[in-house]
Amino acid sequence: MSKLVLIDGAKGHTGTFLVKEILESKPTWKIIATDLPDEKRPELMSKEVVFSPRFKNMISVLENERVTFIPADLTDQDSLRTPLMLGKYDIIFHTASLYDYFADLEVLRNINVKGMQNLLDIIHETQDLDKLRFIHWSTCGVYGEPKYKKDLRGYPLPSGETEAYGPPNNYSISKMEQELLLKKYIETKKLQATIIRPAPILGPYQAYGMFHVFQLINKSGVGPGIHV
């Protein structure tokens, strides 16, 4: 069955591979892809330039005939109207955010939280919420360090989705606030939504996160210790 889907953050690490996966596994789906205009990327996504000289290789999937790329900025509500007025979407994949553990909290809130508010407001204005599925990329970092229960031998048991929030850094705080905002929309606007909380992601062309650990080891032969 043919579907119309929107993927924001489509030039990022997760977004790029999501576009690629849909192109390969869903041959009848049409993709509208959005991300920051090229002139804004170096300003906000500077680590792509510093850490990944192969960044341009990531975005070749956006040149596929089944993909229409439209620049948009979460902090600019008017720019979001252009892709969202192209039709009624079956699925919106919200992967876009500022992924930076060292950014100021207000900067993260402006992009990740207020930006998501802008997106949800335009979705409410332009889409049929009873027919739309909204899939949001959060982070396992919203848990922080859970209070693990233990089995009879004293080994910690996995935590569940109902574990209390305990974000340890500004980035995770902004992702927690995103979740709380989305849950309010689910309750008040009856938006059908799914929240995904991935662990750190590692893969080809990655420009941040776990990539830094391996780059440090490659350059200096020394890396941080990992306690399990």
C-alpha positions as protocol buffer text, in pm:
chain_id: "A"
residue {
  index: 1
  type: MET
  ca { x: 0 y: 0 z: 0 }
}
residue {
  index: 2
  type: SER
  ca { x: 130 y: 343 z: -93 }
}
residue {
  index: 3
  type: LYS
  ca { x: 199 y: 585 z: 190 }
}
residue {
  index: 4
  type: LEU
  ca { x: 312 y: 945 z: 213 }
}
residue {
  index: 5
  type: VAL
  ca { x: 567 y: 995 z: 491 }
}
residue {
  index: 6
  type: LEU
  ca { x: 761 y: 1292 z: 624 }
}
residue {
  index: 7
  type: ILE
  ca { x: 1110 y: 1254 z: 770 }
}
residue {
  index: 8
  type: ASP
  ca { x: 1263 y: 1556 z: 940 }
}
residue {
  index: 9
  type: GLY
  ca { x: 1631 y: 1560 z: 1028 }
}
residue {
  index: 10
  type: ALA
  ca { x: 1678 y: 1373 z: 700 }
}
residue {
  index: 11
  type: LYS
  ca { x: 2041 y: 1485 z: 660 }
}
residue {
  index: 12
  type: GLY
  ca { x: 2136 y: 1362 z: 1006 }
}
residue {
  index: 13
  type: HIS
  ca { x: 2281 y: 1021 z: 1089 }
}
residue {
  index: 14
  type: THR
  ca { x: 1955 y: 852 z: 1192 }
}
residue {
  index: 15
  type: GLY
  ca { x: 1743 y: 1036 z: 936 }
}
residue {
  index: 16
  type: THR
  ca { x: 1967 y: 942 z: 645 }
}
residue {
  index: 17
  type: PHE
  ca { x: 1959 y: 572 z: 725 }
}
residue {
  index: 18
  type: LEU
  ca { x: 1583 y: 589 z: 785 }
}
residue {
  index: 19
  type: VAL
  ca { x: 1536 y: 731 z: 434 }
}
residue {
  index: 20
  type: LYS
  ca { x: 1760 y: 456 z: 295 }
}
residue {
  index: 21
  type: GLU
  ca { x: 1571 y: 182 z: 482 }
}
residue {
  index: 22
  type: ILE
  ca { x: 1231 y: 300 z: 360 }
}
residue {
  index: 23
  type: LEU
  ca { x: 1353 y: 328 z: 1 }
}
residue {
  index: 24
  type: GLU
  ca { x: 1477 y: -31 z: 16 }
}
residue {
  index: 25
  type: SER
  ca { x: 1192 y: -193 z: 210 }
}
residue {
  index: 26
  type: LYS
  ca { x: 884 y: 10 z: 110 }
}
residue {
  index: 27
  type: PRO
  ca { x: 893 y: 48 z: -271 }
}
residue {
  index: 28
  type: THR
  ca { x: 553 y: 220 z: -292 }
}
residue {
  index: 29
  type: TRP
  ca { x: 613 y: 483 z: -25 }
}
residue {
  index: 30
  type: LYS
  ca { x: 681 y: 844 z: -116 }
}
residue {
  index: 31
  type: ILE
  ca { x: 911 y: 1041 z: 113 }
}
residue {
  index: 32
  type: ILE
  ca { x: 911 y: 1413 z: 187 }
}
residue {
  index: 33
  type: ALA
  ca { x: 1242 y: 1486 z: 359 }
}
residue {
  index: 34
  type: THR
  ca { x: 1331 y: 1801 z: 551 }
}
residue {
  index: 35
  type: ASP
  ca { x: 1633 y: 1938 z: 732 }
}
residue {
  index: 36
  type: LEU
  ca { x: 1805 y: 2270 z: 789 }
}
residue {
  index: 37
  type: PRO
  ca { x: 1888 y: 2481 z: 484 }
}
residue {
  index: 38
  type: ASP
  ca { x: 2251 y: 2431 z: 382 }
}
residue {
  index: 39
  type: GLU
  ca { x: 2349 y: 2782 z: 492 }
}
residue {
  index: 40
  type: LYS
  ca { x: 2231 y: 2712 z: 850 }
}
residue {
  index: 41
  type: ARG
  ca { x: 2392 y: 2369 z: 899 }
}
residue {
  index: 42
  type: PRO
  ca { x: 2749 y: 2488 z: 971 }
}
residue {
  index: 43
  type: GLU
  ca { x: 2612 y: 2727 z: 1235 }
}
residue {
  index: 44
  type: LEU
  ca { x: 2423 y: 2465 z: 1437 }
}
residue {
  index: 45
  type: MET
  ca { x: 2571 y: 2133 z: 1325 }
}
residue {
  index: 46
  type: SER
  ca { x: 2938 y: 2230 z: 1333 }
}
residue {
  index: 47
  type: LYS
  ca { x: 3054 y: 1884 z: 1441 }
}
residue {
  index: 48
  type: GLU
  ca { x: 2961 y: 1746 z: 1099 }
}
residue {
  index: 49
  type: VAL
  ca { x: 3232 y: 1963 z: 946 }
}
residue {
  index: 50
  type: VAL
  ca { x: 3491 y: 1899 z: 1216 }
}
residue {
  index: 51
  type: PHE
  ca { x: 3447 y: 1527 z: 1263 }
}
residue {
  index: 52
  type: SER
  ca { x: 3311 y: 1389 z: 936 }
}
residue {
  index: 53
  type: PRO
  ca { x: 3476 y: 1499 z: 610 }
}
residue {
  index: 54
  type: ARG
  ca { x: 3269 y: 1230 z: 435 }
}
residue {
  index: 55
  type: PHE
  ca { x: 2943 y: 1396 z: 541 }
}
residue {
  index: 56
  type: LYS
  ca { x: 2831 y: 1457 z: 182 }
}
residue {
  index: 57
  type: ASN
  ca { x: 2827 y: 1082 z: 119 }
}
residue {
  index: 58
  type: MET
  ca { x: 2544 y: 1050 z: 370 }
}
residue {
  index: 59
  type: ILE
  ca { x: 2290 y: 1251 z: 176 }
}
residue {
  index: 60
  type: SER
  ca { x: 2302 y: 1082 z: -166 }
}
residue {
  index: 61
  type: VAL
  ca { x: 1981 y: 893 z: -80 }
}
residue {
  index: 62
  type: LEU
  ca { x: 1795 y: 1225 z: -86 }
}
residue {
  index: 63
  type: GLU
  ca { x: 1855 y: 1241 z: -461 }
}
residue {
  index: 64
  type: ASN
  ca { x: 1631 y: 938 z: -521 }
}
residue {
  index: 65
  type: GLU
  ca { x: 1328 y: 1007 z: -742 }
}
residue {
  index: 66
  type: ARG
  ca { x: 1093 y: 893 z: -464 }
}
residue {
  index: 67
  type: VAL
  ca { x: 1234 y: 1155 z: -226 }
}
residue {
  index: 68
  type: THR
  ca { x: 1145 y: 1524 z: -229 }
}
residue {
  index: 69
  type: PHE
  ca { x: 1373 y: 1735 z: -14 }
}
residue {
  index: 70
  type: ILE
  ca { x: 1239 y: 2063 z: 125 }
}
residue {
  index: 71
  type: PRO
  ca { x: 1456 y: 2276 z: 357 }
}
residue {
  index: 72
  type: ALA
  ca { x: 1286 y: 2361 z: 687 }
}
residue {
  index: 73
  type: ASP
  ca { x: 1387 y: 2486 z: 1031 }
}
residue {
  index: 74
  type: LEU
  ca { x: 1209 y: 2374 z: 1348 }
}
residue {
  index: 75
  type: THR
  ca { x: 1260 y: 2720 z: 1498 }
}
residue {
  index: 76
  type: ASP
  ca { x: 1088 y: 2885 z: 1199 }
}
residue {
  index: 77
  type: GLN
  ca { x: 722 y: 2789 z: 1205 }
}
residue {
  index: 78
  type: ASP
  ca { x: 653 y: 2938 z: 862 }
}
residue {
  index: 79
  type: SER
  ca { x: 920 y: 2718 z: 702 }
}
residue {
  index: 80
  type: LEU
  ca { x: 746 y: 2408 z: 843 }
}
residue {
  index: 81
  type: ARG
  ca { x: 421 y: 2490 z: 665 }
}
residue {
  index: 82
  type: THR
  ca { x: 570 y: 2427 z: 320 }
}
residue {
  index: 83
  type: PRO
  ca { x: 636 y: 2052 z: 363 }
}
residue {
  index: 84
  type: LEU
  ca { x: 333 y: 1995 z: 584 }
}
residue {
  index: 85
  type: MET
  ca { x: 91 y: 2150 z: 334 }
}
residue {
  index: 86
  type: LEU
  ca { x: 196 y: 1913 z: 54 }
}
residue {
  index: 87
  type: GLY
  ca { x: -60 y: 1652 z: 158 }
}
residue {
  index: 88
  type: LYS
  ca { x: -203 y: 1437 z: 432 }
}
residue {
  index: 89
  type: TYR
  ca { x: 71 y: 1223 z: 578 }
}
residue {
  index: 90
  type: ASP
  ca { x: 35 y: 866 z: 695 }
}
residue {
  index: 91
  type: ILE
  ca { x: 348 y: 877 z: 912 }
}
residue {
  index: 92
  type: ILE
  ca { x: 572 y: 1158 z: 1035 }
}
residue {
  index: 93
  type: PHE
  ca { x: 916 y: 1051 z: 1160 }
}
residue {
  index: 94
  type: HIS
  ca { x: 1053 y: 1319 z: 1394 }
}
residue {
  index: 95
  type: THR
  ca { x: 1428 y: 1257 z: 1417 }
}
residue {
  index: 96
  type: ALA
  ca { x: 1542 y: 1621 z: 1402 }
}
residue {
  index: 97
  type: SER
  ca { x: 1701 y: 1774 z: 1710 }
}
residue {
  index: 98
  type: LEU
  ca { x: 2018 y: 1942 z: 1828 }
}
residue {
  index: 99
  type: TYR
  ca { x: 2230 y: 1650 z: 1949 }
}
residue {
  index: 100
  type: ASP
  ca { x: 2495 y: 1813 z: 2164 }
}
residue {
  index: 101
  type: TYR
  ca { x: 2584 y: 1712 z: 2520 }
}
residue {
  index: 102
  type: PHE
  ca { x: 2767 y: 2039 z: 2585 }
}
residue {
  index: 103
  type: ALA
  ca { x: 2517 y: 2292 z: 2447 }
}
residue {
  index: 104
  type: ASP
  ca { x: 2352 y: 2546 z: 2674 }
}
residue {
  index: 105
  type: LEU
  ca { x: 2015 y: 2427 z: 2804 }
}
residue {
  index: 106
  type: GLU
  ca { x: 1830 y: 2728 z: 2664 }
}
residue {
  index: 107
  type: VAL
  ca { x: 1975 y: 2665 z: 2318 }
}
residue {
  index: 108
  type: LEU
  ca { x: 1863 y: 2301 z: 2338 }
}
residue {
  index: 109
  type: ARG
  ca { x: 1519 y: 2404 z: 2460 }
}
residue {
  index: 110
  type: ASN
  ca { x: 1478 y: 2655 z: 2178 }
}
residue {
  index: 111
  type: ILE
  ca { x: 1554 y: 2398 z: 1910 }
}
residue {
  index: 112
  type: ASN
  ca { x: 1439 y: 2068 z: 2058 }
}
residue {
  index: 113
  type: VAL
  ca { x: 1141 y: 2169 z: 2271 }
}
residue {
  index: 114
  type: LYS
  ca { x: 1010 y: 2492 z: 2118 }
}
residue {
  index: 115
  type: GLY
  ca { x: 1094 y: 2351 z: 1776 }
}
residue {
  index: 116
  type: MET
  ca { x: 884 y: 2045 z: 1847 }
}
residue {
  index: 117
  type: GLN
  ca { x: 603 y: 2269 z: 1970 }
}
residue {
  index: 118
  type: ASN
  ca { x: 616 y: 2453 z: 1637 }
}
residue {
  index: 119
  type: LEU
  ca { x: 604 y: 2123 z: 1448 }
}
residue {
  index: 120
  type: LEU
  ca { x: 311 y: 1985 z: 1650 }
}
residue {
  index: 121
  type: ASP
  ca { x: 116 y: 2309 z: 1611 }
}
residue {
  index: 122
  type: ILE
  ca { x: 151 y: 2300 z: 1231 }
}
residue {
  index: 123
  type: ILE
  ca { x: 63 y: 1929 z: 1227 }
}
residue {
  index: 124
  type: HIS
  ca { x: -252 y: 2007 z: 1425 }
}
residue {
  index: 125
  type: GLU
  ca { x: -333 y: 2282 z: 1177 }
}
residue {
  index: 126
  type: THR
  ca { x: -275 y: 2086 z: 855 }
}
residue {
  index: 127
  type: GLN
  ca { x: -311 y: 1711 z: 920 }
}
residue {
  index: 128
  type: ASP
  ca { x: -584 y: 1457 z: 1000 }
}
residue {
  index: 129
  type: LEU
  ca { x: -473 y: 1348 z: 1346 }
}
residue {
  index: 130
  type: ASP
  ca { x: -699 y: 1043 z: 1349 }
}
residue {
  index: 131
  type: LYS
  ca { x: -518 y: 905 z: 1042 }
}
residue {
  index: 132
  type: LEU
  ca { x: -163 y: 1010 z: 1126 }
}
residue {
  index: 133
  type: ARG
  ca { x: 106 y: 818 z: 1315 }
}
residue {
  index: 134
  type: PHE
  ca { x: 375 y: 1039 z: 1471 }
}
residue {
  index: 135
  type: ILE
  ca { x: 702 y: 863 z: 1559 }
}
residue {
  index: 136
  type: HIS
  ca { x: 938 y: 1056 z: 1785 }
}
residue {
  index: 137
  type: TRP
  ca { x: 1308 y: 985 z: 1841 }
}
residue {
  index: 138
  type: SER
  ca { x: 1399 y: 1046 z: 2204 }
}
residue {
  index: 139
  type: THR
  ca { x: 1693 y: 895 z: 2396 }
}
residue {
  index: 140
  type: CYS
  ca { x: 1752 y: 637 z: 2667 }
}
residue {
  index: 141
  type: GLY
  ca { x: 1928 y: 925 z: 2843 }
}
residue {
  index: 142
  type: VAL
  ca { x: 1592 y: 1042 z: 2979 }
}
residue {
  index: 143
  type: TYR
  ca { x: 1626 y: 761 z: 3237 }
}
residue {
  index: 144
  type: GLY
  ca { x: 1963 y: 869 z: 3368 }
}
residue {
  index: 145
  type: GLU
  ca { x: 2086 y: 596 z: 3604 }
}
residue {
  index: 146
  type: PRO
  ca { x: 1776 y: 389 z: 3689 }
}
residue {
  index: 147
  type: LYS
  ca { x: 1729 y: 224 z: 4027 }
}
residue {
  index: 148
  type: TYR
  ca { x: 1764 y: -130 z: 3901 }
}
residue {
  index: 149
  type: LYS
  ca { x: 1579 y: -410 z: 4072 }
}
residue {
  index: 150
  type: LYS
  ca { x: 1782 y: -726 z: 4128 }
}
residue {
  index: 151
  type: ASP
  ca { x: 1714 y: -1092 z: 4075 }
}
residue {
  index: 152
  type: LEU
  ca { x: 1761 y: -1362 z: 4340 }
}
residue {
  index: 153
  type: ARG
  ca { x: 2134 y: -1377 z: 4268 }
}
residue {
  index: 154
  type: GLY
  ca { x: 2178 y: -1003 z: 4307 }
}
residue {
  index: 155
  type: TYR
  ca { x: 2217 y: -920 z: 3939 }
}
residue {
  index: 156
  type: PRO
  ca { x: 2040 y: -606 z: 3812 }
}
residue {
  index: 157
  type: LEU
  ca { x: 1724 y: -655 z: 3607 }
}
residue {
  index: 158
  type: PRO
  ca { x: 1644 y: -446 z: 3297 }
}
residue {
  index: 159
  type: SER
  ca { x: 1444 y: -130 z: 3358 }
}
residue {
  index: 160
  type: GLY
  ca { x: 1103 y: -84 z: 3201 }
}
residue {
  index: 161
  type: GLU
  ca { x: 942 y: 203 z: 3012 }
}
residue {
  index: 162
  type: THR
  ca { x: 773 y: 321 z: 3331 }
}
residue {
  index: 163
  type: GLU
  ca { x: 1105 y: 399 z: 3501 }
}
residue {
  index: 164
  type: ALA
  ca { x: 1112 y: 752 z: 3644 }
}
residue {
  index: 165
  type: TYR
  ca { x: 1285 y: 1030 z: 3453 }
}
residue {
  index: 166
  type: GLY
  ca { x: 1636 y: 1120 z: 3566 }
}
residue {
  index: 167
  type: PRO
  ca { x: 1815 y: 1298 z: 3280 }
}
residue {
  index: 168
  type: PRO
  ca { x: 2186 y: 1351 z: 3363 }
}
residue {
  index: 169
  type: ASN
  ca { x: 2270 y: 1632 z: 3118 }
}
residue {
  index: 170
  type: ASN
  ca { x: 2119 y: 1924 z: 2930 }
}
residue {
  index: 171
  type: TYR
  ca { x: 2061 y: 1727 z: 2611 }
}
residue {
  index: 172
  type: SER
  ca { x: 1869 y: 1455 z: 2795 }
}
residue {
  index: 173
  type: ILE
  ca { x: 1671 y: 1720 z: 2985 }
}
residue {
  index: 174
  type: SER
  ca { x: 1558 y: 1870 z: 2654 }
}
residue {
  index: 175
  type: LYS
  ca { x: 1458 y: 1524 z: 2527 }
}
residue {
  index: 176
  type: MET
  ca { x: 1260 y: 1460 z: 2847 }
}
residue {
  index: 177
  type: GLU
  ca { x: 1078 y: 1790 z: 2797 }
}
residue {
  index: 178
  type: GLN
  ca { x: 1005 y: 1688 z: 2438 }
}
residue {
  index: 179
  type: GLU
  ca { x: 844 y: 1368 z: 2565 }
}
residue {
  index: 180
  type: LEU
  ca { x: 632 y: 1554 z: 2820 }
}
residue {
  index: 181
  type: LEU
  ca { x: 516 y: 1794 z: 2549 }
}
residue {
  index: 182
  type: LEU
  ca { x: 428 y: 1508 z: 2316 }
}
residue {
  index: 183
  type: LYS
  ca { x: 241 y: 1320 z: 2589 }
}
residue {
  index: 184
  type: LYS
  ca { x: 29 y: 1631 z: 2645 }
}
residue {
  index: 185
  type: TYR
  ca { x: -57 y: 1634 z: 2274 }
}
residue {
  index: 186
  type: ILE
  ca { x: -144 y: 1266 z: 2290 }
}
residue {
  index: 187
  type: GLU
  ca { x: -384 y: 1333 z: 2577 }
}
residue {
  index: 188
  type: THR
  ca { x: -541 y: 1659 z: 2460 }
}
residue {
  index: 189
  type: LYS
  ca { x: -529 y: 1634 z: 2079 }
}
residue {
  index: 190
  type: LYS
  ca { x: -565 y: 1255 z: 2049 }
}
residue {
  index: 191
  type: LEU
  ca { x: -248 y: 1236 z: 1842 }
}
residue {
  index: 192
  type: GLN
  ca { x: -141 y: 878 z: 1773 }
}
residue {
  index: 193
  type: ALA
  ca { x: 227 y: 873 z: 1862 }
}
residue {
  index: 194
  type: THR
  ca { x: 514 y: 639 z: 1941 }
}
residue {
  index: 195
  type: ILE
  ca { x: 822 y: 740 z: 2141 }
}
residue {
  index: 196
  type: ILE
  ca { x: 1150 y: 560 z: 2068 }
}
residue {
  index: 197
  type: ARG
  ca { x: 1432 y: 579 z: 2324 }
}
residue {
  index: 198
  type: PRO
  ca { x: 1746 y: 452 z: 2150 }
}
residue {
  index: 199
  type: ALA
  ca { x: 2081 y: 396 z: 2314 }
}
residue {
  index: 200
  type: PRO
  ca { x: 2386 y: 566 z: 2155 }
}
residue {
  index: 201
  type: ILE
  ca { x: 2394 y: 482 z: 1785 }
}
residue {
  index: 202
  type: LEU
  ca { x: 2711 y: 392 z: 1598 }
}
residue {
  index: 203
  type: GLY
  ca { x: 2739 y: 362 z: 1221 }
}
residue {
  index: 204
  type: PRO
  ca { x: 2904 y: 475 z: 897 }
}
residue {
  index: 205
  type: TYR
  ca { x: 2944 y: 852 z: 847 }
}
residue {
  index: 206
  type: GLN
  ca { x: 2857 y: 927 z: 1209 }
}
residue {
  index: 207
  type: ALA
  ca { x: 2971 y: 1275 z: 1308 }
}
residue {
  index: 208
  type: TYR
  ca { x: 2910 y: 1284 z: 1683 }
}
residue {
  index: 209
  type: GLY
  ca { x: 2844 y: 1073 z: 1992 }
}
residue {
  index: 210
  type: MET
  ca { x: 3017 y: 734 z: 2000 }
}
residue {
  index: 211
  type: PHE
  ca { x: 3222 y: 839 z: 1696 }
}
residue {
  index: 212
  type: HIS
  ca { x: 3428 y: 1063 z: 1927 }
}
residue {
  index: 213
  type: VAL
  ca { x: 3537 y: 769 z: 2142 }
}
residue {
  index: 214
  type: PHE
  ca { x: 3675 y: 575 z: 1847 }
}
residue {
  index: 215
  type: GLN
  ca { x: 3834 y: 885 z: 1695 }
}
residue {
  index: 216
  type: LEU
  ca { x: 4013 y: 950 z: 2026 }
}
residue {
  index: 217
  type: ILE
  ca { x: 4146 y: 593 z: 2036 }
}
residue {
  index: 218
  type: ASN
  ca { x: 4249 y: 610 z: 1671 }
}
residue {
  index: 219
  type: LYS
  ca { x: 4444 y: 934 z: 1720 }
}
residue {
  index: 220
  type: SER
  ca { x: 4598 y: 883 z: 2063 }
}
residue {
  index: 221
  type: GLY
  ca { x: 4578 y: 512 z: 2129 }
}
residue {
  index: 222
  type: VAL
  ca { x: 4397 y: 590 z: 2454 }
}
residue {
  index: 223
  type: GLY
  ca { x: 4026 y: 585 z: 2526 }
}
residue {
  index: 224
  type: PRO
  ca { x: 3796 y: 625 z: 2825 }
}
residue {
  index: 225
  type: GLY
  ca { x: 3738 y: 327 z: 3050 }
}
residue {
  index: 226
  type: ILE
  ca { x: 3392 y: 172 z: 3039 }
}
residue {
  index: 227
  type: HIS
  ca { x: 3238 y: 29 z: 3357 }
}
residue {
  index: 228
  type: VAL
  ca { x: 2980 y: -247 z: 3307 }
}
